[in-house]
Amino acid sequence: MDVTTDAGAPWLVAGLGNPGPEYASNRHNVGFMVADLLAERIGARFKRHGKAQAQVVEGRIGPPGPANRRVILAKPTSFMNVSGGPVTALRDFYKVPVGNIVAVHDELDIDYGVLRLKLGGGDNGHNGLKSITKSLGADYHRVRFGIGRPPGRMPVADFVLRDFSSTERKELDYFVDRAADAVEALVIEGLERAQSAYNS
């Protein structure tokens, strides 16, 4: 069920990742990649927020009329495992209902490039989600971007903090583009329609 009831309330889309150039191309930073593309589509650059550890873009998405939505895109500048603080500060500053918050993140238990959109649920060991849920409760939306499991006996922490492989990079732009489309569909059309279009 879609909990969003206030069509006039803003949406907060938080791409999850770690700050700094050394992490920029990591699998764990795919949420930042999707947020960057959404900002590019809006035609705005991320700027440091004065009240939260985050970079933000404010804008609107959707066609003119009732489907047009005010959106705050965010990239927390804390590290992944303390994402809840910046997301909560932005929620409070912009007065965003929890049901209008979207976390975009990497997901180990889904094959590379596959998307799953959902509302609520567990954190599945993802430290960014764990931190947000601790701060806000679980009733926010997630756009889960599959990165697959690590090969062989590679530790999960090493896998998520490595760059996408050369093979994966060939399709990465396409998958990031599709994930950005899915975020827009979720915000404009609601969860059920977005799920039917993008949950593969």
Coordinates of N, CA, C and O in Angstrom, one line a residue, residues 3-4 11-12 14 16 83-84 87 97-105 117-124 126-143 186 191:
V3 N 1.7 4.8 1.3 CA 1.3 5.6 2.4 C 1.2 7.1 2.1 O 0.7 7.9 2.9
T4 N 1.6 7.5 0.9 CA 1.6 8.9 0.6 C 0.2 9.4 0.4 O -0.5 8.9 -0.4
W11 N 9.0 15.8 -1.7 CA 9.6 14.5 -1.6 C 11.1 14.7 -1.4 O 11.7 15.6 -1.8
L12 N 11.7 13.7 -0.6 CA 13.1 13.7 -0.3 C 13.7 12.4 -0.9 O 13.3 11.3 -0.5
A14 N 17.0 10.4 -1.3 CA 18.4 10.4 -0.7 C 19.2 9.2 -1.4 O 18.8 8.1 -1.3
L16 N 22.3 7.1 -1.5 CA 23.3 6.7 -0.4 C 24.6 6.3 -1.0 O 24.7 5.8 -2.1
S83 N 24.0 7.6 7.8 CA 23.2 8.3 6.8 C 21.9 8.8 7.5 O 21.3 9.8 7.0
G84 N 21.5 8.2 8.6 CA 20.2 8.5 9.2 C 20.2 10.0 9.7 O 19.2 10.6 9.7
V87 N 19.7 12.5 6.8 CA 18.3 12.3 6.2 C 17.2 12.8 7.1 O 16.3 13.5 6.7
P97 N 7.0 14.3 4.9 CA 6.4 13.1 5.5 C 7.3 11.8 5.3 O 7.9 11.7 4.2
V98 N 7.4 10.9 6.2 CA 8.3 9.8 6.0 C 7.9 9.0 4.8 O 8.7 8.4 4.1
G99 N 6.6 8.9 4.5 CA 6.1 8.2 3.3 C 6.5 8.9 2.0 O 6.3 8.3 0.9
N100 N 7.1 10.1 2.1 CA 7.6 10.8 0.9 C 9.1 10.7 0.8 O 9.8 11.5 0.1
I101 N 9.8 9.9 1.6 CA 11.2 9.7 1.6 C 11.6 8.5 0.7 O 11.0 7.4 0.9
V102 N 12.6 8.6 -0.1 CA 13.0 7.5 -1.0 C 14.5 7.4 -0.7 O 15.3 8.3 -0.9
A103 N 15.0 6.2 -0.4 CA 16.4 5.9 -0.3 C 16.8 5.1 -1.5 O 16.2 4.1 -1.8
V104 N 17.8 5.5 -2.2 CA 18.3 4.8 -3.4 C 19.6 4.2 -3.0 O 20.6 4.9 -2.6
H105 N 19.7 2.9 -3.1 CA 20.9 2.2 -2.5 C 21.2 0.9 -3.3 O 20.4 0.3 -4.0
L117 N 11.6 -1.9 -6.2 CA 11.0 -0.8 -5.5 C 10.1 -1.3 -4.4 O 9.4 -2.3 -4.6
K118 N 10.2 -0.8 -3.2 CA 9.4 -1.3 -2.1 C 9.2 -0.1 -1.1 O 9.9 0.9 -1.1
L119 N 8.2 -0.4 -0.2 CA 8.0 0.5 0.9 C 8.1 -0.3 2.2 O 7.6 -1.3 2.4
G120 N 9.0 0.2 3.1 CA 9.2 -0.4 4.4 C 10.0 -1.7 4.2 O 10.6 -2.0 3.2
G121 N 10.1 -2.5 5.3 CA 10.9 -3.7 5.3 C 12.1 -3.6 6.1 O 12.4 -2.5 6.7
G122 N 12.9 -4.6 6.1 CA 14.2 -4.7 6.8 C 15.3 -4.0 6.1 O 15.1 -3.5 5.0
D123 N 16.5 -4.0 6.8 CA 17.7 -3.3 6.1 C 18.6 -4.3 5.4 O 19.5 -3.9 4.7
N124 N 18.3 -5.6 5.6 CA 19.1 -6.7 4.9 C 20.6 -6.5 5.1 O 21.4 -6.8 4.2
H126 N 22.2 -3.7 5.3 CA 22.8 -2.5 4.7 C 22.9 -1.4 5.7 O 21.9 -1.0 6.3
N127 N 24.1 -1.0 6.0 CA 24.3 -0.1 7.1 C 23.7 1.3 6.9 O 23.3 2.0 7.9
G128 N 23.6 1.8 5.6 CA 22.9 3.0 5.4 C 21.4 2.9 5.7 O 20.9 3.8 6.4
L129 N 20.8 1.9 5.3 CA 19.3 1.7 5.7 C 19.2 1.5 7.2 O 18.2 2.0 7.8
K130 N 20.1 0.8 7.8 CA 20.0 0.5 9.2 C 20.0 1.8 10.0 O 19.2 2.0 10.9
S131 N 20.9 2.8 9.5 CA 21.0 4.1 10.2 C 19.7 4.9 10.0 O 19.2 5.5 10.9
I132 N 19.2 4.9 8.7 CA 17.9 5.6 8.5 C 16.8 5.1 9.2 O 16.0 5.8 9.8
T133 N 16.6 3.8 9.2 CA 15.5 3.1 10.0 C 15.6 3.4 11.5 O 14.6 3.6 12.1
K134 N 16.8 3.4 12.0 CA 17.0 3.7 13.4 C 16.5 5.1 13.7 O 15.9 5.4 14.8
S135 N 16.7 6.1 12.8 CA 16.3 7.5 13.0 C 14.8 7.7 12.7 O 14.1 8.5 13.3
L136 N 14.3 7.1 11.6 CA 13.0 7.4 11.1 C 11.9 6.3 11.2 O 10.7 6.6 10.9
G137 N 12.3 5.1 11.5 CA 11.4 4.0 11.4 C 11.5 3.4 10.0 O 12.3 4.0 9.2
A138 N 10.8 2.4 9.7 CA 11.0 1.7 8.4 C 10.1 2.1 7.3 O 10.2 1.6 6.1
D139 N 9.2 3.0 7.5 CA 8.1 3.3 6.5 C 8.5 4.3 5.5 O 7.7 5.2 5.2
Y140 N 9.7 4.1 4.9 CA 10.1 5.0 3.8 C 10.3 4.1 2.5 O 10.4 2.8 2.7
H141 N 10.3 4.7 1.4 CA 10.5 3.9 0.1 C 11.9 3.6 -0.1 O 12.8 4.4 0.3
R142 N 12.2 2.5 -0.8 CA 13.5 2.1 -1.2 C 13.5 1.8 -2.7 O 12.6 1.2 -3.2
V143 N 14.5 2.3 -3.4 CA 14.8 1.9 -4.8 C 16.1 1.1 -4.6 O 17.2 1.7 -4.4
L186 N 8.1 6.6 -9.3 CA 7.6 6.4 -8.0 C 7.1 7.7 -7.4 O 6.0 7.8 -6.9
L191 N 3.8 4.2 -5.9 CA 4.6 2.9 -5.8 C 4.1 1.8 -6.7 O 4.9 1.2 -7.4

